Coordinates of C-alpha atoms in Angstrom, one line a residue:
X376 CA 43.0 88.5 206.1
X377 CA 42.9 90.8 203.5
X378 CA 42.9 89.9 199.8
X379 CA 44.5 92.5 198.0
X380 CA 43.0 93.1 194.2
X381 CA 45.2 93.4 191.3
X382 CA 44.0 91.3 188.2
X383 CA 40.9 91.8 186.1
X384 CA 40.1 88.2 187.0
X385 CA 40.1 89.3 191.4
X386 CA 37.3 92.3 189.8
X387 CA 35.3 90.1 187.8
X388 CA 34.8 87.7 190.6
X389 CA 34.3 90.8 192.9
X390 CA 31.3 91.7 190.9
X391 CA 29.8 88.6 190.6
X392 CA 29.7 87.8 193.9
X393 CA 27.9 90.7 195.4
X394 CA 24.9 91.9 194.2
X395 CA 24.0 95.5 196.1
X396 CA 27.1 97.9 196.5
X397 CA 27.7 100.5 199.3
X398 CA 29.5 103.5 198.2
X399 CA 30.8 106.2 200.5
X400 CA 31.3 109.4 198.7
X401 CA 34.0 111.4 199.7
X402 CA 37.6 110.3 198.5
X403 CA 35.7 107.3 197.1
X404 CA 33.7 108.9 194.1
X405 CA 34.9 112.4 194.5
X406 CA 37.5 114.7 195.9
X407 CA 35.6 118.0 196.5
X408 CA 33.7 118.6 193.4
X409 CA 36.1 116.9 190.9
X410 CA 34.9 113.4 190.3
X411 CA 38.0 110.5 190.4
X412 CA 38.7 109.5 187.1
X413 CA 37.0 106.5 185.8
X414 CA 34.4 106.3 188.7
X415 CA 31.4 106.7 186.0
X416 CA 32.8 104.1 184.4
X417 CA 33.0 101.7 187.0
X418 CA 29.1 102.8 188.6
X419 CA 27.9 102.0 184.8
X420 CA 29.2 99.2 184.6
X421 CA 27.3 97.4 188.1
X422 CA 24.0 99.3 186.6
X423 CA 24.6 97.5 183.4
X424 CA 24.8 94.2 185.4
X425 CA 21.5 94.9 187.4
X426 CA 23.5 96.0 191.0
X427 CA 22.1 97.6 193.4
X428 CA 23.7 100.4 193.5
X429 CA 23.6 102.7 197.6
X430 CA 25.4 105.8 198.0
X431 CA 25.9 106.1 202.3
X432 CA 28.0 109.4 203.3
X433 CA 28.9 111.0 206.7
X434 CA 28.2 114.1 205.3
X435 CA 25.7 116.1 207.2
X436 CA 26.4 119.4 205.2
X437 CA 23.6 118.8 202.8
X438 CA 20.1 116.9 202.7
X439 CA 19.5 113.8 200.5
X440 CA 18.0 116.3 197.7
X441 CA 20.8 118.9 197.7
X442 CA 23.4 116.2 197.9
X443 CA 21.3 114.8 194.8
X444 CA 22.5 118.2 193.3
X445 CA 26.1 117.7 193.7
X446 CA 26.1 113.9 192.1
X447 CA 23.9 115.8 189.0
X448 CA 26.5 118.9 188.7
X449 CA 29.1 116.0 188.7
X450 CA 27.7 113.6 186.3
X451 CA 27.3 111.0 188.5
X452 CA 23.7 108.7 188.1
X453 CA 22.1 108.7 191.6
X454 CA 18.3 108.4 192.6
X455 CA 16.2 110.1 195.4
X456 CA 12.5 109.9 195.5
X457 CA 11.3 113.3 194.7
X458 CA 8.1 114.3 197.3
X459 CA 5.1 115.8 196.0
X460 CA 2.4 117.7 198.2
X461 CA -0.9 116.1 197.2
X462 CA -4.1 117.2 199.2
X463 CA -3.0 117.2 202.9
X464 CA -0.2 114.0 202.7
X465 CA 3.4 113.9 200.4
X466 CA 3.5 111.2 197.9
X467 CA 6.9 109.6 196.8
X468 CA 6.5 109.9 192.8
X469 CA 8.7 108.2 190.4
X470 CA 8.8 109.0 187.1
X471 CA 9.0 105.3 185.9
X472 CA 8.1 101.9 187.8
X473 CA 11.0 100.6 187.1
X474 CA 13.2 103.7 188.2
X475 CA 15.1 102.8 191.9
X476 CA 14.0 104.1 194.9
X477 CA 16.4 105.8 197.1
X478 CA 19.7 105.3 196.8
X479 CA 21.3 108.3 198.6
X480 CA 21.3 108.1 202.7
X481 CA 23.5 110.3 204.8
X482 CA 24.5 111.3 208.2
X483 CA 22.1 114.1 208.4
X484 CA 19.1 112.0 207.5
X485 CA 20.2 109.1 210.1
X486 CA 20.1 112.3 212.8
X487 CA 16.6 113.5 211.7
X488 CA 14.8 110.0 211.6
X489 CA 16.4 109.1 214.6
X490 CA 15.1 111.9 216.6
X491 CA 11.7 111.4 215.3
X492 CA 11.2 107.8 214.9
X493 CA 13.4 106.3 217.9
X494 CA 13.8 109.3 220.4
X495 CA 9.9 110.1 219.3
X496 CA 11.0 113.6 220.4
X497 CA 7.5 115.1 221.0
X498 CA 6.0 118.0 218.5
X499 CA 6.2 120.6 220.7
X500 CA 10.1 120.0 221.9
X501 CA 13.3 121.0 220.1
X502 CA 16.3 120.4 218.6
X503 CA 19.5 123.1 219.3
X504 CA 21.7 122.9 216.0
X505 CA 25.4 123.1 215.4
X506 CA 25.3 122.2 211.9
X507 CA 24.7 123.8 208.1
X508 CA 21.1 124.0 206.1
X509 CA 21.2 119.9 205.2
X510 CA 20.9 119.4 208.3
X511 CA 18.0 121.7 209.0
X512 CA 16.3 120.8 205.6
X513 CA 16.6 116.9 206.9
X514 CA 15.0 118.0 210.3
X515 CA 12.4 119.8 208.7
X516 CA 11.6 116.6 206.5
X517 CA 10.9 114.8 209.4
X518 CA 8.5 117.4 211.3
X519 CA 11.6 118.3 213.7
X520 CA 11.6 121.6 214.9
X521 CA 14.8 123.7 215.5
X522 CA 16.8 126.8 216.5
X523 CA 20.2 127.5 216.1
X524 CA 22.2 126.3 213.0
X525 CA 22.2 129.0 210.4
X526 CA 20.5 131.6 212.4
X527 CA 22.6 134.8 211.8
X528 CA 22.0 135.4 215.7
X529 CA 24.0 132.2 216.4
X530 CA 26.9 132.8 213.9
X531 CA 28.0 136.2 215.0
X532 CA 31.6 136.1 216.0
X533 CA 30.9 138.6 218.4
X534 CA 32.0 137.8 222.4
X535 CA 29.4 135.5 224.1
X536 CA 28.3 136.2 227.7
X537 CA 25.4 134.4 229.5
X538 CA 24.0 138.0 230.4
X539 CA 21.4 138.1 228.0
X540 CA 20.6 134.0 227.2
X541 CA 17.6 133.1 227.4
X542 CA 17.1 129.7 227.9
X543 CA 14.5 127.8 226.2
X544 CA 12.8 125.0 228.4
X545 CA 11.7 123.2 224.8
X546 CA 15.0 122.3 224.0
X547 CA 15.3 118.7 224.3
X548 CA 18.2 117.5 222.3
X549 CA 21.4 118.8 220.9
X550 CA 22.4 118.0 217.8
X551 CA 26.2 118.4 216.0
X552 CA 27.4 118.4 212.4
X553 CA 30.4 119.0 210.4
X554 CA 29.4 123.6 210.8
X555 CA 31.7 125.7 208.4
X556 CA 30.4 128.6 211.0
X557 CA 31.2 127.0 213.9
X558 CA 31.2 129.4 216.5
X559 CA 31.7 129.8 220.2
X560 CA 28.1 131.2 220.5
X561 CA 26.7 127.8 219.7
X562 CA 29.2 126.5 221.8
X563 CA 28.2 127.5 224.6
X564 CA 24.4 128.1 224.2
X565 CA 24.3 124.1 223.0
X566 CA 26.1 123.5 226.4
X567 CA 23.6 125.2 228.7
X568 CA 21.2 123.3 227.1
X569 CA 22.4 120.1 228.0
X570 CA 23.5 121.2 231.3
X571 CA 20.6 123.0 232.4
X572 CA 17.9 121.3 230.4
X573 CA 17.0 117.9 232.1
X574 CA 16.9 115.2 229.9
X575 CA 18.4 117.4 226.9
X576 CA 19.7 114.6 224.2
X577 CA 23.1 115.1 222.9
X578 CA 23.6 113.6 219.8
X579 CA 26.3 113.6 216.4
X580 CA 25.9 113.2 213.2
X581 CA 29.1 111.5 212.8
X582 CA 32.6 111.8 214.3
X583 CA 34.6 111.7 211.3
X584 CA 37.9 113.2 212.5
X585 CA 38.9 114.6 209.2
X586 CA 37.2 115.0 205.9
X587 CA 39.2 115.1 202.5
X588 CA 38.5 117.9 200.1
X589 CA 40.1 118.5 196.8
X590 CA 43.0 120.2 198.4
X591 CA 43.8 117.9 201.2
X592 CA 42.1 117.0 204.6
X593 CA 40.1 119.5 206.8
X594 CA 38.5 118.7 210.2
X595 CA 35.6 116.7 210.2
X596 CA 32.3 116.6 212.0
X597 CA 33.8 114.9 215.0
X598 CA 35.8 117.5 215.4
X599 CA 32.5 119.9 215.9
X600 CA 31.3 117.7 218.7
X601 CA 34.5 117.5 220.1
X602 CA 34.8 120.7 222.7
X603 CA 31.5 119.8 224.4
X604 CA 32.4 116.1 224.7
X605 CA 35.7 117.8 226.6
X606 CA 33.4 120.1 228.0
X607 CA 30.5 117.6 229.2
X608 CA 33.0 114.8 229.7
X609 CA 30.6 112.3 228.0
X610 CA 30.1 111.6 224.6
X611 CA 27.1 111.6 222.2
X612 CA 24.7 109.2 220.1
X613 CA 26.5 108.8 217.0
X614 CA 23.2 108.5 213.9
X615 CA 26.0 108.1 211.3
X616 CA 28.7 105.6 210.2
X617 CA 29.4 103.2 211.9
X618 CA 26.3 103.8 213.9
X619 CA 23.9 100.9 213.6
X620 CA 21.1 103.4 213.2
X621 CA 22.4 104.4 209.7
X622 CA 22.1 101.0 208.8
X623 CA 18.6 100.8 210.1
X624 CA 17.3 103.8 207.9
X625 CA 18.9 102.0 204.6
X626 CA 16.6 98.9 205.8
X627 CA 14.1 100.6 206.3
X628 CA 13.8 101.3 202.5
X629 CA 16.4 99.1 200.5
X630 CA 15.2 94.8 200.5
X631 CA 19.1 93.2 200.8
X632 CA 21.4 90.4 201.5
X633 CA 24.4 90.9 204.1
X634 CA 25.9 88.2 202.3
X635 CA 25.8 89.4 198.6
X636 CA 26.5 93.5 199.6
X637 CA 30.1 94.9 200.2
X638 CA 30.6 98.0 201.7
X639 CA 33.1 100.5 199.8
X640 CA 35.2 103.3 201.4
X641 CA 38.5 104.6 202.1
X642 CA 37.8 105.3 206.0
X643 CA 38.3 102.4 208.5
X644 CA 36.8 103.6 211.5
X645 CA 33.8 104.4 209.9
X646 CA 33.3 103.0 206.2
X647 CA 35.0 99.3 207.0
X648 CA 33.8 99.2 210.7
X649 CA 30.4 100.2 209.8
X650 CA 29.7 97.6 206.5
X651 CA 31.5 94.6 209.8
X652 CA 29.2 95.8 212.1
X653 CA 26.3 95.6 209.5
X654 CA 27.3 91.9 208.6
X655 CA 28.6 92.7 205.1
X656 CA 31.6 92.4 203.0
X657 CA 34.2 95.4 202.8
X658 CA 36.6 97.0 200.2
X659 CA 39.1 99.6 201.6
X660 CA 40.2 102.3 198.5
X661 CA 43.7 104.5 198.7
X662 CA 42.2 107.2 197.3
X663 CA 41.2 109.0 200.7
X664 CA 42.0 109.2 204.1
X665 CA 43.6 105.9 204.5
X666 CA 47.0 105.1 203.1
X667 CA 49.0 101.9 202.9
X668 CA 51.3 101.9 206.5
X669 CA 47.3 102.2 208.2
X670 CA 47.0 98.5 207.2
X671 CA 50.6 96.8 206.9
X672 CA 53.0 97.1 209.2
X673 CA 53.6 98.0 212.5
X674 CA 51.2 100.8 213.0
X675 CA 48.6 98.8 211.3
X676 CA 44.9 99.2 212.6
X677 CA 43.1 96.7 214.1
X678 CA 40.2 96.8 211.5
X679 CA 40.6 94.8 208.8
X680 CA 38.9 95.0 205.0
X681 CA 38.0 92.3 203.3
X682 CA 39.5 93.6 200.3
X683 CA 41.6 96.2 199.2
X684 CA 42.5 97.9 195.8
X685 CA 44.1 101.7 194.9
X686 CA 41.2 103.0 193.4
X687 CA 37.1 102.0 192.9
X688 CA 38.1 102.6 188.9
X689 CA 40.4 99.4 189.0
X690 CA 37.1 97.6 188.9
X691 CA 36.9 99.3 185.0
X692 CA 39.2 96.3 183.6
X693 CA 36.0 94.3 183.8
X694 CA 34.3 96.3 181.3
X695 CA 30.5 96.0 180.4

């Protein structure tokens, strides 16, 4: 059953309960690039009060250190280790001991590690993209090779015809993010390759249905993937939320209790199913894609949040 939040006294035992916090981004911190009021706030506040503090988004648009960018431009305190070439090997430098490790993991990442740590795709295969420069900068990270994606060959919107592909027998895996260029090119080259390739790997990011910007919702990644899951008529490894393997990558770098972390977010089928299917506590927000008749009432779904409040800034009331 879900406890709904509403006095200072609900928040102040919300925070001393758990002591490493979840955060999805979008409609959670942000709407497009204007931060929800009092969000600052409320992320000083846990910092203040030693939380751990984990930001886990289904964005694939942008890497780990561009996404870094966006919470900088926006005022928003996040870490990412910063790699340094050092001889022949990268080092993970910190500018203090004491500073956190990572604390920003996103769909994109999930994708790249699991295609090189659990597929073990071998150095001389490849990855066919549908998906923006995060993507291909996370691939890169983790020694992936890759056509397609932002290749100005793949986002013509000129007719497509088979007549002059060239398939490449290297191709071993398909992989789809949210692709502001989506066109019918990579379309239908990513759908030779998993018809004609043997073996060929198709895999999402995420399947976010929708996404909400600043102006309202747009289509998400899952709705990138969707015309060859039609097409194929099967559908692919998800690497992203509520995909276990997104929880796997935050292990492999973040020590935590299930029982003392909640996960926050305002999607159910990804945000509240994913922190249930990772053994941890949940707290649905109304200021995204999920409204109020999505969890009373007859249309209500059939995941349920721990806890539920309007905004993450109600937990301000606390104060420091």
């Amino acid at each position: 059953m879900t406890v709904r939040l509403s006095s200072a006294e609900d928040y102040a035992t919300l925070l001393d309960k758990y002591d490493t916090w979840m955060f999805d981004c979008d409609g959670v911190l942000w709407h497009g690039d204007r931060v929800i009021d009092g969000i600052v706030e409320v992320l000083d506040i846990l910092r203040s009060r030693n939380k751990k503090v984990l930001f886990v988004t289904n964005n694939a648009t942008k890497s780990r250190k561009s996404y870094k960018g966006k919470f900088d431009q926006l005022g928003v305190e996040a870490h990412v280790v910063r790699p340094i070439f050092h001889g022949h090997e990268f080092w993970p430098i910190l500018k203090l001991s004491t500073e956190p490790k990572d604390e920003i993991y996103g769909s994109a990442y999930a994708a790249a590690v699991y295609i090189s740590s659990v597929i073990k795709l071998p150095k001389t295969k490849k990855v066919y993209v549908i998906g923006m420069s995060g993507l291909e900068e996370e691939l890169k990270d983790e020694g992936v090779s890759f056509v397609g994606g932002t290749d100005p060959a793949d986002c013509t919107l000129e007719p497509y015809s088979l007549t002059n592909f060239v398939s490449d027998p290297d191709v071993a895996a398909v992989v789809c993010g949210l692709d502001t260029r989506l066109t019918y090119t990579k379309i239908s080259k990513a759908f030779q390759y998993l018809t004609r390739n043997p073996g060929c790997y198709f895999i999402a990011t995420n399947e976010d249905s929708t996404y909400p910007s600043a102006e309202g919702l747009l289509p998400g990644a899952g709705s990138i993937s969707a015309p060859l899951r039609y097409a194929l008529g099967k559908d692919p490894i998800c690497t992203g939320k509520p995909s276990s393997a997104m929880m796997d990558c935050i292990r492999a770098k973040v020590t935590f209790d299930p029982k003392t972390t909640i996960m926050v977010g305002d999607r159910l089928n990804t945000d509240i199913e994913f922190g249930q299917n990772g053994g941890l506590s949940t707290l649905l927000v109304l200021t995204g894609v999920t409204a109020e008749a999505d969890i009373a009432g007859p249309s209500a779904s059939s995941i349920v949040p721990d806890f539920v409040t309007a905004s993450l800034a109600d937990l301000k009331v606390v104060g420091k």
